[in-house]
Short mmCIF file of C-alpha atoms in Angstrom, two decimals:
data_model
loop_
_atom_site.label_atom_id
_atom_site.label_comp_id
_atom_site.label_asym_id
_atom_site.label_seq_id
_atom_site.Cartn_x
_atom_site.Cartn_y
_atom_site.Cartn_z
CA UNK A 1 0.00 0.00 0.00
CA UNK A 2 1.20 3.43 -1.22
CA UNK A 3 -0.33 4.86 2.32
CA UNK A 4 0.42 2.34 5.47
CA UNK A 5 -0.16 3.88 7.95
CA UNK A 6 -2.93 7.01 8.06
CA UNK A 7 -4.14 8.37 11.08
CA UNK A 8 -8.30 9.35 11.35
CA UNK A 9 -7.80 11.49 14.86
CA UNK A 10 -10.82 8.20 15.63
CA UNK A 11 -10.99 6.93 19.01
CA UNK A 12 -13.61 4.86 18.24
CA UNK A 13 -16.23 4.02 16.12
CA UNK A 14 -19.29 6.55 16.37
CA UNK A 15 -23.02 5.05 16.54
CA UNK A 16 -25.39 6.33 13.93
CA UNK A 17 -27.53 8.04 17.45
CA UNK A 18 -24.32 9.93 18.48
CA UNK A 19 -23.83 11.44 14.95
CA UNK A 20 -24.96 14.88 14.24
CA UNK A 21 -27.64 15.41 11.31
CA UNK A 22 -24.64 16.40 9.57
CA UNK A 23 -22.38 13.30 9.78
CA UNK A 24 -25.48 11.05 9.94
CA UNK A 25 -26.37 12.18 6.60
CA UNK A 26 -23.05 11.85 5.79
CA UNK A 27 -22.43 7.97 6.31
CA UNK A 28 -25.88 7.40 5.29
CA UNK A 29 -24.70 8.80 1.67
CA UNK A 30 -21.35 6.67 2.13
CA UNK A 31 -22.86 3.95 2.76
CA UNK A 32 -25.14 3.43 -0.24
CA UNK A 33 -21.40 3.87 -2.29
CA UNK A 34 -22.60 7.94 -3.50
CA UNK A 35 -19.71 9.82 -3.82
CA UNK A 36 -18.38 12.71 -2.00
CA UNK A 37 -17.35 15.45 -3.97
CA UNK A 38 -15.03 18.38 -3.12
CA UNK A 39 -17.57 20.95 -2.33
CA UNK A 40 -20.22 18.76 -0.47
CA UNK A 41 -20.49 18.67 3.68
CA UNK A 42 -17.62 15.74 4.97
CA UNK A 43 -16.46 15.65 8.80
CA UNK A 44 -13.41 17.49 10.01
CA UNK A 45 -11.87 14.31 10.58
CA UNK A 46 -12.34 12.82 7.00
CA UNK A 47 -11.03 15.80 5.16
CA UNK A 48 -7.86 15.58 7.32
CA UNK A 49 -7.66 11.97 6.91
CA UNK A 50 -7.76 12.08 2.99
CA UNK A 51 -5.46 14.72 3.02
CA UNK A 52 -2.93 12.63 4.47
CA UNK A 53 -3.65 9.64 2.95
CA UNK A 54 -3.41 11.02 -0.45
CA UNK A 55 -0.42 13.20 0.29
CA UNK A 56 1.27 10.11 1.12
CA UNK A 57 0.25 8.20 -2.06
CA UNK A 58 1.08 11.22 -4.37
CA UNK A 59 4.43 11.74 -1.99
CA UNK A 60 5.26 7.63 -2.81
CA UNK A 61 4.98 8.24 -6.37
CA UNK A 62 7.14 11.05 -6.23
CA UNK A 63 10.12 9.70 -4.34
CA UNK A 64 9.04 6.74 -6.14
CA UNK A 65 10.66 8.13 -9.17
CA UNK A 66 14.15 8.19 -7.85
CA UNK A 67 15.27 4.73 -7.24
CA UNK A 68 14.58 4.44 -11.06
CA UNK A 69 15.79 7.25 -11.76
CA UNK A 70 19.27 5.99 -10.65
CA UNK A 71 19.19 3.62 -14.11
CA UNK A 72 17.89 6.13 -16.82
CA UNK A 73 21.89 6.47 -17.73
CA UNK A 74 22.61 2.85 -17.04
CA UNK A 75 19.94 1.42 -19.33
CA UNK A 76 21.30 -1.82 -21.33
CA UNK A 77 19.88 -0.60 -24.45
CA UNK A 78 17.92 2.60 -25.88
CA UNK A 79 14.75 0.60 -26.30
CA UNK A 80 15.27 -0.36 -22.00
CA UNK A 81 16.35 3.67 -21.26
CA UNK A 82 12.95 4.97 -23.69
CA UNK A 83 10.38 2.47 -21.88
CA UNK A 84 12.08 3.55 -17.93
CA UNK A 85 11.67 7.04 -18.47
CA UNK A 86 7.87 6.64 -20.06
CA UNK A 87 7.62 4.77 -16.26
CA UNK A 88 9.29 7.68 -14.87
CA UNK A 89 7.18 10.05 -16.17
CA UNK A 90 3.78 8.46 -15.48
CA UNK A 91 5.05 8.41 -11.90
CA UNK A 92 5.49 11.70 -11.99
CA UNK A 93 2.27 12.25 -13.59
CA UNK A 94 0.59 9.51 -10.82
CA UNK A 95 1.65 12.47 -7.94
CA UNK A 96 0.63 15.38 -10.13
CA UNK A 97 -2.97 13.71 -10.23
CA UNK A 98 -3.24 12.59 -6.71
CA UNK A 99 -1.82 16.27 -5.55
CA UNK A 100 -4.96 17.51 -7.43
CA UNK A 101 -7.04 15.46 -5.98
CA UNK A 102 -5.38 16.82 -2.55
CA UNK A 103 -6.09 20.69 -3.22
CA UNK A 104 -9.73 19.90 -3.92
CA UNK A 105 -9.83 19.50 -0.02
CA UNK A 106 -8.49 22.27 0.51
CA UNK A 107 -4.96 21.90 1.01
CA UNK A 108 -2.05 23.43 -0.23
CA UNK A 109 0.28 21.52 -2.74
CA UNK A 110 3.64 23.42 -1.22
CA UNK A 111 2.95 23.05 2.50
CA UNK A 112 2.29 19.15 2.16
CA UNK A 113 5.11 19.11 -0.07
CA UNK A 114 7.33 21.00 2.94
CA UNK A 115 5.70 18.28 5.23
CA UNK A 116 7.77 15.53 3.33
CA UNK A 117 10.80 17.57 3.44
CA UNK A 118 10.87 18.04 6.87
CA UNK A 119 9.95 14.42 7.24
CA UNK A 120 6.59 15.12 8.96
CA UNK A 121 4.77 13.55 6.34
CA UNK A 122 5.33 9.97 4.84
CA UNK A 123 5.90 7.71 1.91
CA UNK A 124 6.05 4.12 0.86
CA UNK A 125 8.66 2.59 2.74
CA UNK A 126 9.72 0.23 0.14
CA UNK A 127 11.19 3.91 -1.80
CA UNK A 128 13.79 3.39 0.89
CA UNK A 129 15.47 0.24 -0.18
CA UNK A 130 18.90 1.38 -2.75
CA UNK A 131 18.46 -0.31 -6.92
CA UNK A 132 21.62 -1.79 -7.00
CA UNK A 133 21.45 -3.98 -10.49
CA UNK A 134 19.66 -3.35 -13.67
CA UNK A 135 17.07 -6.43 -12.44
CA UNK A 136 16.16 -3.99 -9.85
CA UNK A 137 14.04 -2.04 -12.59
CA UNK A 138 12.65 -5.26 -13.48
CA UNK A 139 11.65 -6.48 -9.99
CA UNK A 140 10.60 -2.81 -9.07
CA UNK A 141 8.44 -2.89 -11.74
CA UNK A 142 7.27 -6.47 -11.39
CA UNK A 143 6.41 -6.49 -7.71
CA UNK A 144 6.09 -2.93 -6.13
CA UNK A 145 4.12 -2.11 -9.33
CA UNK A 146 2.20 -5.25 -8.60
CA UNK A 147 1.40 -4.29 -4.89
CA UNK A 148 0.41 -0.90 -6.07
CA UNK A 149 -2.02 -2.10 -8.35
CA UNK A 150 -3.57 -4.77 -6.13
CA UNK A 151 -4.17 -1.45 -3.38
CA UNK A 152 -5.14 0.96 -6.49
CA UNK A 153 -7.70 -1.41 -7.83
CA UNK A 154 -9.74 -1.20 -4.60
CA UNK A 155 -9.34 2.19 -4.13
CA UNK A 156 -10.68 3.00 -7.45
CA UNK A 157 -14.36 2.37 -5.38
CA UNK A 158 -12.98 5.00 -2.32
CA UNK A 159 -15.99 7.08 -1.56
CA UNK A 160 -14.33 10.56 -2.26
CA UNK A 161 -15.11 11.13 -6.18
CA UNK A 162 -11.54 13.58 -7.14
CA UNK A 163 -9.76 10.42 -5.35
CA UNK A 164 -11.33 7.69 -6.82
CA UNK A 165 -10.92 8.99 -10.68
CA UNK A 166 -6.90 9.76 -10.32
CA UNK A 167 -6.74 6.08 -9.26
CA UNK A 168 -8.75 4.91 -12.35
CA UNK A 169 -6.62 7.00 -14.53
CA UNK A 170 -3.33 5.63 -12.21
CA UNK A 171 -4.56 1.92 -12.72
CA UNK A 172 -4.97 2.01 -16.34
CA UNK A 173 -1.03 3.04 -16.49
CA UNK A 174 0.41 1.10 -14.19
CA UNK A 175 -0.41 -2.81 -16.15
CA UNK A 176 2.44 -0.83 -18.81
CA UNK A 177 4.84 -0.69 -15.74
CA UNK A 178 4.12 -4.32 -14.10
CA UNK A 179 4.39 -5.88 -17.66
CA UNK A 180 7.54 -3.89 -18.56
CA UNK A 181 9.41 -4.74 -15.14
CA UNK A 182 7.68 -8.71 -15.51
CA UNK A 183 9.71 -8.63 -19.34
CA UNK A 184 12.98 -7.40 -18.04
CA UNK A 185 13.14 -10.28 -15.60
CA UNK A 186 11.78 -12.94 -18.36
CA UNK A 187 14.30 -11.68 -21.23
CA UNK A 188 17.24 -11.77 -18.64
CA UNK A 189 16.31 -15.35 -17.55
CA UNK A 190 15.52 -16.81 -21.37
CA UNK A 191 18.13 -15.22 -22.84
CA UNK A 192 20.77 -14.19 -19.81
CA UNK A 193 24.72 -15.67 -18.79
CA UNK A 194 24.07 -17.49 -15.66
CA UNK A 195 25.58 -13.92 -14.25
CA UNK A 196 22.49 -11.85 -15.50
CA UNK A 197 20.17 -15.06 -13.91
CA UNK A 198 21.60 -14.80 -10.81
CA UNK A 199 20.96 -10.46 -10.65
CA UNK A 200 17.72 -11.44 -11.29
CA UNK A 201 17.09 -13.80 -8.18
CA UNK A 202 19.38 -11.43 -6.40
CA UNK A 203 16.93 -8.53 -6.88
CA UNK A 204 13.95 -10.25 -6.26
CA UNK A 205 15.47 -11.63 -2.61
CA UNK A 206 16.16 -8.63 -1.89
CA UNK A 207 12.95 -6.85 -2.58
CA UNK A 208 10.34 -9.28 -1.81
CA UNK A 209 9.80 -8.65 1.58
CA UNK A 210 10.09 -4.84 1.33
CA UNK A 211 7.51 -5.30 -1.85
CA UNK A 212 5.05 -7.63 0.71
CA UNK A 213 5.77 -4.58 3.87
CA UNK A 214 3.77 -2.14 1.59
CA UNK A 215 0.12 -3.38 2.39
CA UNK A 216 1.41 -1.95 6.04
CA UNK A 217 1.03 -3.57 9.62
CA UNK A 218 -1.43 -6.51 10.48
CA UNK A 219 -5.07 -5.61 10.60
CA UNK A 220 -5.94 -4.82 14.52
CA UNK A 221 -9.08 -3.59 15.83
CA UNK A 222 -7.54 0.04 15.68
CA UNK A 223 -10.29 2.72 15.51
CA UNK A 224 -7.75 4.13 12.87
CA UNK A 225 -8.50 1.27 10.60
CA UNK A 226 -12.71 1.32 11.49
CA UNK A 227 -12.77 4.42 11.00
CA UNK A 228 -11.12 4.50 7.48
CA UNK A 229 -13.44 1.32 6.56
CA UNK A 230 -16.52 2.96 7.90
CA UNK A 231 -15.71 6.24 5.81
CA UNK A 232 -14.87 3.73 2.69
CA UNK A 233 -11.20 5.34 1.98
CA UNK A 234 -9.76 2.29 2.74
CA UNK A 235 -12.05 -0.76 1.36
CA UNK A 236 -10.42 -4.22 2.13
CA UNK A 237 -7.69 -4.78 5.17
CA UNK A 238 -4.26 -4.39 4.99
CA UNK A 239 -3.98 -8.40 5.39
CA UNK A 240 -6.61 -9.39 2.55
CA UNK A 241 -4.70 -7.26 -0.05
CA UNK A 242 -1.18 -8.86 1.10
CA UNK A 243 -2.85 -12.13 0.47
CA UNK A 244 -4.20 -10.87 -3.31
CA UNK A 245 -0.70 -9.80 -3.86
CA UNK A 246 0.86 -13.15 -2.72
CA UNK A 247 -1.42 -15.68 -4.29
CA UNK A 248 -1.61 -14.03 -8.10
CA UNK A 249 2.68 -13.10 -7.68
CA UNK A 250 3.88 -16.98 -6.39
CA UNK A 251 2.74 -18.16 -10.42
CA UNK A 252 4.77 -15.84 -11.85
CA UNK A 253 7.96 -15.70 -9.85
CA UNK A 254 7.87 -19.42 -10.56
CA UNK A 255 6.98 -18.88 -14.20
CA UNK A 256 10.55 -16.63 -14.29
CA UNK A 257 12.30 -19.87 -12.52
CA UNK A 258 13.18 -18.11 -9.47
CA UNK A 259 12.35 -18.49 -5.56
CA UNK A 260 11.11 -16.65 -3.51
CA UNK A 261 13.54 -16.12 0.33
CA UNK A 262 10.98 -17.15 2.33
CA UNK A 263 10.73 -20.96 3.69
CA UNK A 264 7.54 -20.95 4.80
CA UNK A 265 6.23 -19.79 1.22
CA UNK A 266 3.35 -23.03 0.30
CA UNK A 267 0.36 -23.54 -1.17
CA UNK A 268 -2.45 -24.63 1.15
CA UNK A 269 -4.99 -26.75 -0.46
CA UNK A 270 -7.50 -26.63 2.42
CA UNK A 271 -7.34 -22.35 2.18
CA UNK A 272 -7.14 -22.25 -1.59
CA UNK A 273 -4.47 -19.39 -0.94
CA UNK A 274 -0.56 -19.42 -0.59
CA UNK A 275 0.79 -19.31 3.18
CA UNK A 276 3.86 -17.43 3.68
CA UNK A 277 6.09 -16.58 6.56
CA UNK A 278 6.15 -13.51 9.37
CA UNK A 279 7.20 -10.22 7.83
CA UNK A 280 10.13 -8.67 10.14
CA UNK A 281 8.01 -5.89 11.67
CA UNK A 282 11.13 -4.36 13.08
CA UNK A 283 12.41 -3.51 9.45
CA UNK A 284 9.06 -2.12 8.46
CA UNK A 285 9.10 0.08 11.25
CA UNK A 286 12.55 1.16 11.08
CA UNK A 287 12.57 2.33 7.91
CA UNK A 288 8.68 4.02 8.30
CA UNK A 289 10.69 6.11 10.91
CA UNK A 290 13.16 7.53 8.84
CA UNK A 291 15.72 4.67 9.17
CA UNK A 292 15.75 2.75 6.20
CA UNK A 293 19.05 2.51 3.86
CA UNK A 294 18.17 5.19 1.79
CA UNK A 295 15.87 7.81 3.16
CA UNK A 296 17.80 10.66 4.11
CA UNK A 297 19.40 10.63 0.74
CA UNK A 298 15.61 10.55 -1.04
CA UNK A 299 14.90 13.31 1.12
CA UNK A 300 18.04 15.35 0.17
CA UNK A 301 17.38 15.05 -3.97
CA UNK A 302 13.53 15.59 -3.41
CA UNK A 303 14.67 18.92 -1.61
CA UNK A 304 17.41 19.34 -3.97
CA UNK A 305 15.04 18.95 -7.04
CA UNK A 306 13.02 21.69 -5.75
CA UNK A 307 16.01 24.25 -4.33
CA UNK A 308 18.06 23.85 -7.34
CA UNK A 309 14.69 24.08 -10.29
CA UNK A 310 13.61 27.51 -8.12
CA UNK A 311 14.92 29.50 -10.83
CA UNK A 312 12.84 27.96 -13.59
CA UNK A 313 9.67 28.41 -11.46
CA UNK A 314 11.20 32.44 -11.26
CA UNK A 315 11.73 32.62 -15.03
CA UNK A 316 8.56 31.07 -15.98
CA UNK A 317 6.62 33.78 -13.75
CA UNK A 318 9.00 36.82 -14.93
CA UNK A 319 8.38 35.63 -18.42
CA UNK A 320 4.67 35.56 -17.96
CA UNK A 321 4.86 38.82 -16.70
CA UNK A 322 6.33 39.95 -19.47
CA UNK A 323 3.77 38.48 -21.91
CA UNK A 324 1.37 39.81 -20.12
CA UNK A 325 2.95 43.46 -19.68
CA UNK A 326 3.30 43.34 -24.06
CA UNK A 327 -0.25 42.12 -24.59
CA UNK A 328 -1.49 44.89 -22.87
CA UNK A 329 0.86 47.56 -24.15
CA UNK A 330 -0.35 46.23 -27.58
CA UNK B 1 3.08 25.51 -7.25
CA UNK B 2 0.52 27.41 -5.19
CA UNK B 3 1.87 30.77 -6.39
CA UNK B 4 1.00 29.91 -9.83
CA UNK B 5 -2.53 29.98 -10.86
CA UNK B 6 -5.11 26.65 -10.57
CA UNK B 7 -5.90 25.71 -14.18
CA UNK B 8 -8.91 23.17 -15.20
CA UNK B 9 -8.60 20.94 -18.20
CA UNK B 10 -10.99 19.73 -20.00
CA UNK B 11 -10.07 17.14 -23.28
CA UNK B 12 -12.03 16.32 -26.22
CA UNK B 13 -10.95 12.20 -26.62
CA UNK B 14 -12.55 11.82 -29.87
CA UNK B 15 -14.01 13.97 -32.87
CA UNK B 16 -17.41 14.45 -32.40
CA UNK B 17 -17.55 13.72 -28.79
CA UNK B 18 -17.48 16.71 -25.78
CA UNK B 19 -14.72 18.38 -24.16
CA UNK B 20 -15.04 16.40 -20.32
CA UNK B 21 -13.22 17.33 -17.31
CA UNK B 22 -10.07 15.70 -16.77
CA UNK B 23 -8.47 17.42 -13.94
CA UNK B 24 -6.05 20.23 -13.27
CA UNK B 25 -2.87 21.79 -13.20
CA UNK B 26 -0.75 24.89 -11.85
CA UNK B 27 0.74 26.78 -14.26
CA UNK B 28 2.62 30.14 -14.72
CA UNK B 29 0.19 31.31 -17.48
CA UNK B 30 -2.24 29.70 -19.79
CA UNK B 31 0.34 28.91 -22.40
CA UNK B 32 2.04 27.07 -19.95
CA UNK B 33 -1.25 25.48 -18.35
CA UNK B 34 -1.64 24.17 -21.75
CA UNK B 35 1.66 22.46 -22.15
CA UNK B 36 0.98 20.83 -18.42
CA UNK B 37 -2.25 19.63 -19.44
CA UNK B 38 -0.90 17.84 -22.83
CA UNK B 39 2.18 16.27 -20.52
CA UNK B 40 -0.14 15.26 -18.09
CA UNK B 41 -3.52 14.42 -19.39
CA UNK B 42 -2.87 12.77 -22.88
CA UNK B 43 0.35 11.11 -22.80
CA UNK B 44 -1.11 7.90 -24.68
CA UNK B 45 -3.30 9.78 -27.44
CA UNK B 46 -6.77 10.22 -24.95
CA UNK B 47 -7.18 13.35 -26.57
CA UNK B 48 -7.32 15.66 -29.89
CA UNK B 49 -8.45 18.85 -28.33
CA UNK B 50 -7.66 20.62 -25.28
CA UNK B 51 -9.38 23.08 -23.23
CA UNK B 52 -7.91 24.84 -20.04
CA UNK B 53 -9.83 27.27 -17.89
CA UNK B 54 -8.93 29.21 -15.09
CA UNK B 55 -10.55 27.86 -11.91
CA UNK B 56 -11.74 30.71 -10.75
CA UNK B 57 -13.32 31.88 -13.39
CA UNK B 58 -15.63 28.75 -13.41
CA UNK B 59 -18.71 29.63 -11.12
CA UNK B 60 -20.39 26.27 -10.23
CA UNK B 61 -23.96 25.36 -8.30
CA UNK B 62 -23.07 25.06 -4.72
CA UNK B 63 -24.60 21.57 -2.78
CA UNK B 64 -26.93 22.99 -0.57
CA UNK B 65 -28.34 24.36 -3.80
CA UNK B 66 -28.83 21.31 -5.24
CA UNK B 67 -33.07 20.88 -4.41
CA UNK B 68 -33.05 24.68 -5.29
CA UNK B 69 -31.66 23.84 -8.74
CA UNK B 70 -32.99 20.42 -9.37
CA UNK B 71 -35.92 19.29 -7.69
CA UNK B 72 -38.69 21.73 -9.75
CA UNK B 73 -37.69 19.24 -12.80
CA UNK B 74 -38.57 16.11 -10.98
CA UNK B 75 -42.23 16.61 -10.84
CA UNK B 76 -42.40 17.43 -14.67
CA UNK B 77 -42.55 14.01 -15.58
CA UNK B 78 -44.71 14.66 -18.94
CA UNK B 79 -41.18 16.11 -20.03
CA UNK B 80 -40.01 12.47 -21.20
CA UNK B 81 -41.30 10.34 -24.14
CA UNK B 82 -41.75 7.71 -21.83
CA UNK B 83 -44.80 9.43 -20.20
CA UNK B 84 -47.05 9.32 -23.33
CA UNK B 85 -48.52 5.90 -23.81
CA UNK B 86 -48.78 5.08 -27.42
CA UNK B 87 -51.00 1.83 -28.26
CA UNK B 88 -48.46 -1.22 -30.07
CA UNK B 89 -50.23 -0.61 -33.42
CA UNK B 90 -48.13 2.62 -33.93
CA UNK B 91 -45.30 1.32 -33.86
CA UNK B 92 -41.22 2.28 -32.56
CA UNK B 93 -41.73 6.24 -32.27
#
């Protein structure tokens, strides 16, 4: 999940009898799936909550770009370098919608944008984790593509209408990036030295359980995770969407030939689904905090990217200006 | 950024068919907002015309207006073919 872990400000559940007319009216249009659009009544609470939880999603796509950016100039061929940077761009376009569908709440693209620099706000933890070979991009594209769909899919039904339609638009891009990352990994293992085979089990032990860590924590009773349900931003649990991810991936990855580093990793005939082993939670949360190989240097290019492109953003508004200043002198 | 102005776009995916709201983007003037919009809205052909708009120059109805608006049309039901009864003889009109 792009977003793991939102907070709602939800101690618990409210009844339907402690809700005012207001929120009553509210769920009551939630729950028969109508959705809420920007300039209709929501609660406090879910206007801050979407705000967050899309800031993060548009914020993941955004760093997102960067541990693929590290292989634009180390492409194997032109073909490779032309299909990473389409990727690359329709991440960055994947933030620019989702930081739309932010402002329609009400915030402010630059202050939630300072939030990540100052490390307030979060992303995807699996950004984090260094590219080191050219696998990598296939295995990035294969599997953390793959998660993201499996969490976009369902959110394609969340109940705020701006939201839902940037992750309609996001899901019909992102089959492009799962099937071009799925390729990379199939040509190097048809075709590959036993050198290029072995980068591409290499990447994908190294990024499987990062890839499985971003559907977030367990499922718990936490009002944060009612709450979400109840308000339909979040539609299936955190555990259910790991399981999607697991039992449509363990085909492929042994389509490619490969394994996957986990022991515990077998089908179960009585469940119909794959069982797999315990996730080390003490990663996940070490690298959600900040901690993770590679997330002060994400941090420094995202502010970097910003500081160093100010004087474009100055130029384009003096030249505006300017435009402006000659139209009317005409 | 939020210094520059909000832009709406709206594309036209097909000849024939209506411009439809797409989204939006920031932009330093509409030249530029135009340029945005064809990066970020049609990158796979979805479009051979495109509108932008300045958001605040769109003035839209306002929810609480919405019976205000709409509800004097729901009780005008002999506005639709479907309310004159025609016997089978006549035929599909």
């Amino acid at each position: 999940m792009y977003a793991q872990l939102v907070e709602t400000g939800a101690k618990r559940l409210k009844t339907k009898e402690e809700m005012s007319p207001e929120e009553r009216e509210f769920q009551e249009k939630v729950d028969a799936e109508t959705k809420i659009e920007p300039k209709n009544w929501m609660p406090e609470g879910y206007r801050k909550t979407l705000i967050r939880q899309i800031s993060q999603h548009a914020h993941s796509e955004v760093v997102g770009m960067l541990p693929e950016g590290n292989w634009v100039t180390r492409a194997p061929t032109l073909k490779r370098k032309l299909q990473l940077m389409a990727k690359i761009q329709d991440e960055a376009g994947h933030g620019l919608y989702l930081y739309s569908a932010m402002e329609t709440l009400g915030a402010d693209r630059d202050e939630e944008i300072e939030k990540l620099h100052q490390g307030k706000a979060k992303y995807s933890s699996i950004f984090n984790y260094p590219t080191l070979n050219w696998a990598d991009m296939g295995a990035v594209g294969w599997l953390v593509d793959g998660a993201a769909i499996v969490n976009q899919v369902v959110l394609q039904r969340t109940s705020y209408g701006p939201y839902s339609r940037a992750m309609i638009r996001i899901c019909k891009e992102e089959s492009f990036h799962q099937r071009q990352g799925y390729k990379i990994l199939l040509d190097m293992m048809r075709e590959g030295t036993e050198e290029q085979k072995a980068m591409v089990q290499d990447a994908i032990n190294r990024l499987w359980w990062p890839a499985l860590m971003m559907f977030g924590p367990h499922d718990d009773e936490s009002p944060n995770s009612q709450q979400s349900m109840a308000w339909k931003i979040k539609r299936k649990s955190n555990d259910e969407l790991r399981q999607m991810f697991i039992d449509q991936t363990v085909p492929q990855l042994e389509f490619l030939g490969c394994t996957a580093p986990d022991p515990d990793l077998k089908w179960n005939e009585e469940t119909g689904h794959y069982d797999f082993g315990e996730i080390n939670w003490q990663e996940f949360y070490d690298v959600l905090k900040g901690n993770g190989p590679c997330n002060r240097e994400r941090i420094k290019t995202r502010k970097n990217a910003i500081d160093e492109g100010a004087w474009v953003r100055e130029a384009a508004v003096a030249y505006a200006e300017k435009q402006k200043q000659r139209a009317q002198a005409a | 950024m939020s210094e520059w102005r909000l832009y709406e776009v709206f594309v036209r995916s097909k000849h024939g068919l209506n411009h439809k709201h797409v989204g939006s983007v920031h932009a330093a003037d509409a030249e530029m907002a135009m340029e945005n919009a064809r990066d970020l809205y049609t990158r796979r052909n979805e479009g051979v015309s495109i509108w932008v708009v300045p958001s605040d120059a769109i003035t839209a109805s306002a929810s609480d207006e919405k019976e205000v608006l709409f509800d004097p049309s729901e009780d005008k039901v002999y506005r639709h073919a479907s309310f004159y009864k025609l016997p089978d003889e006549v035929g599909h009109m």
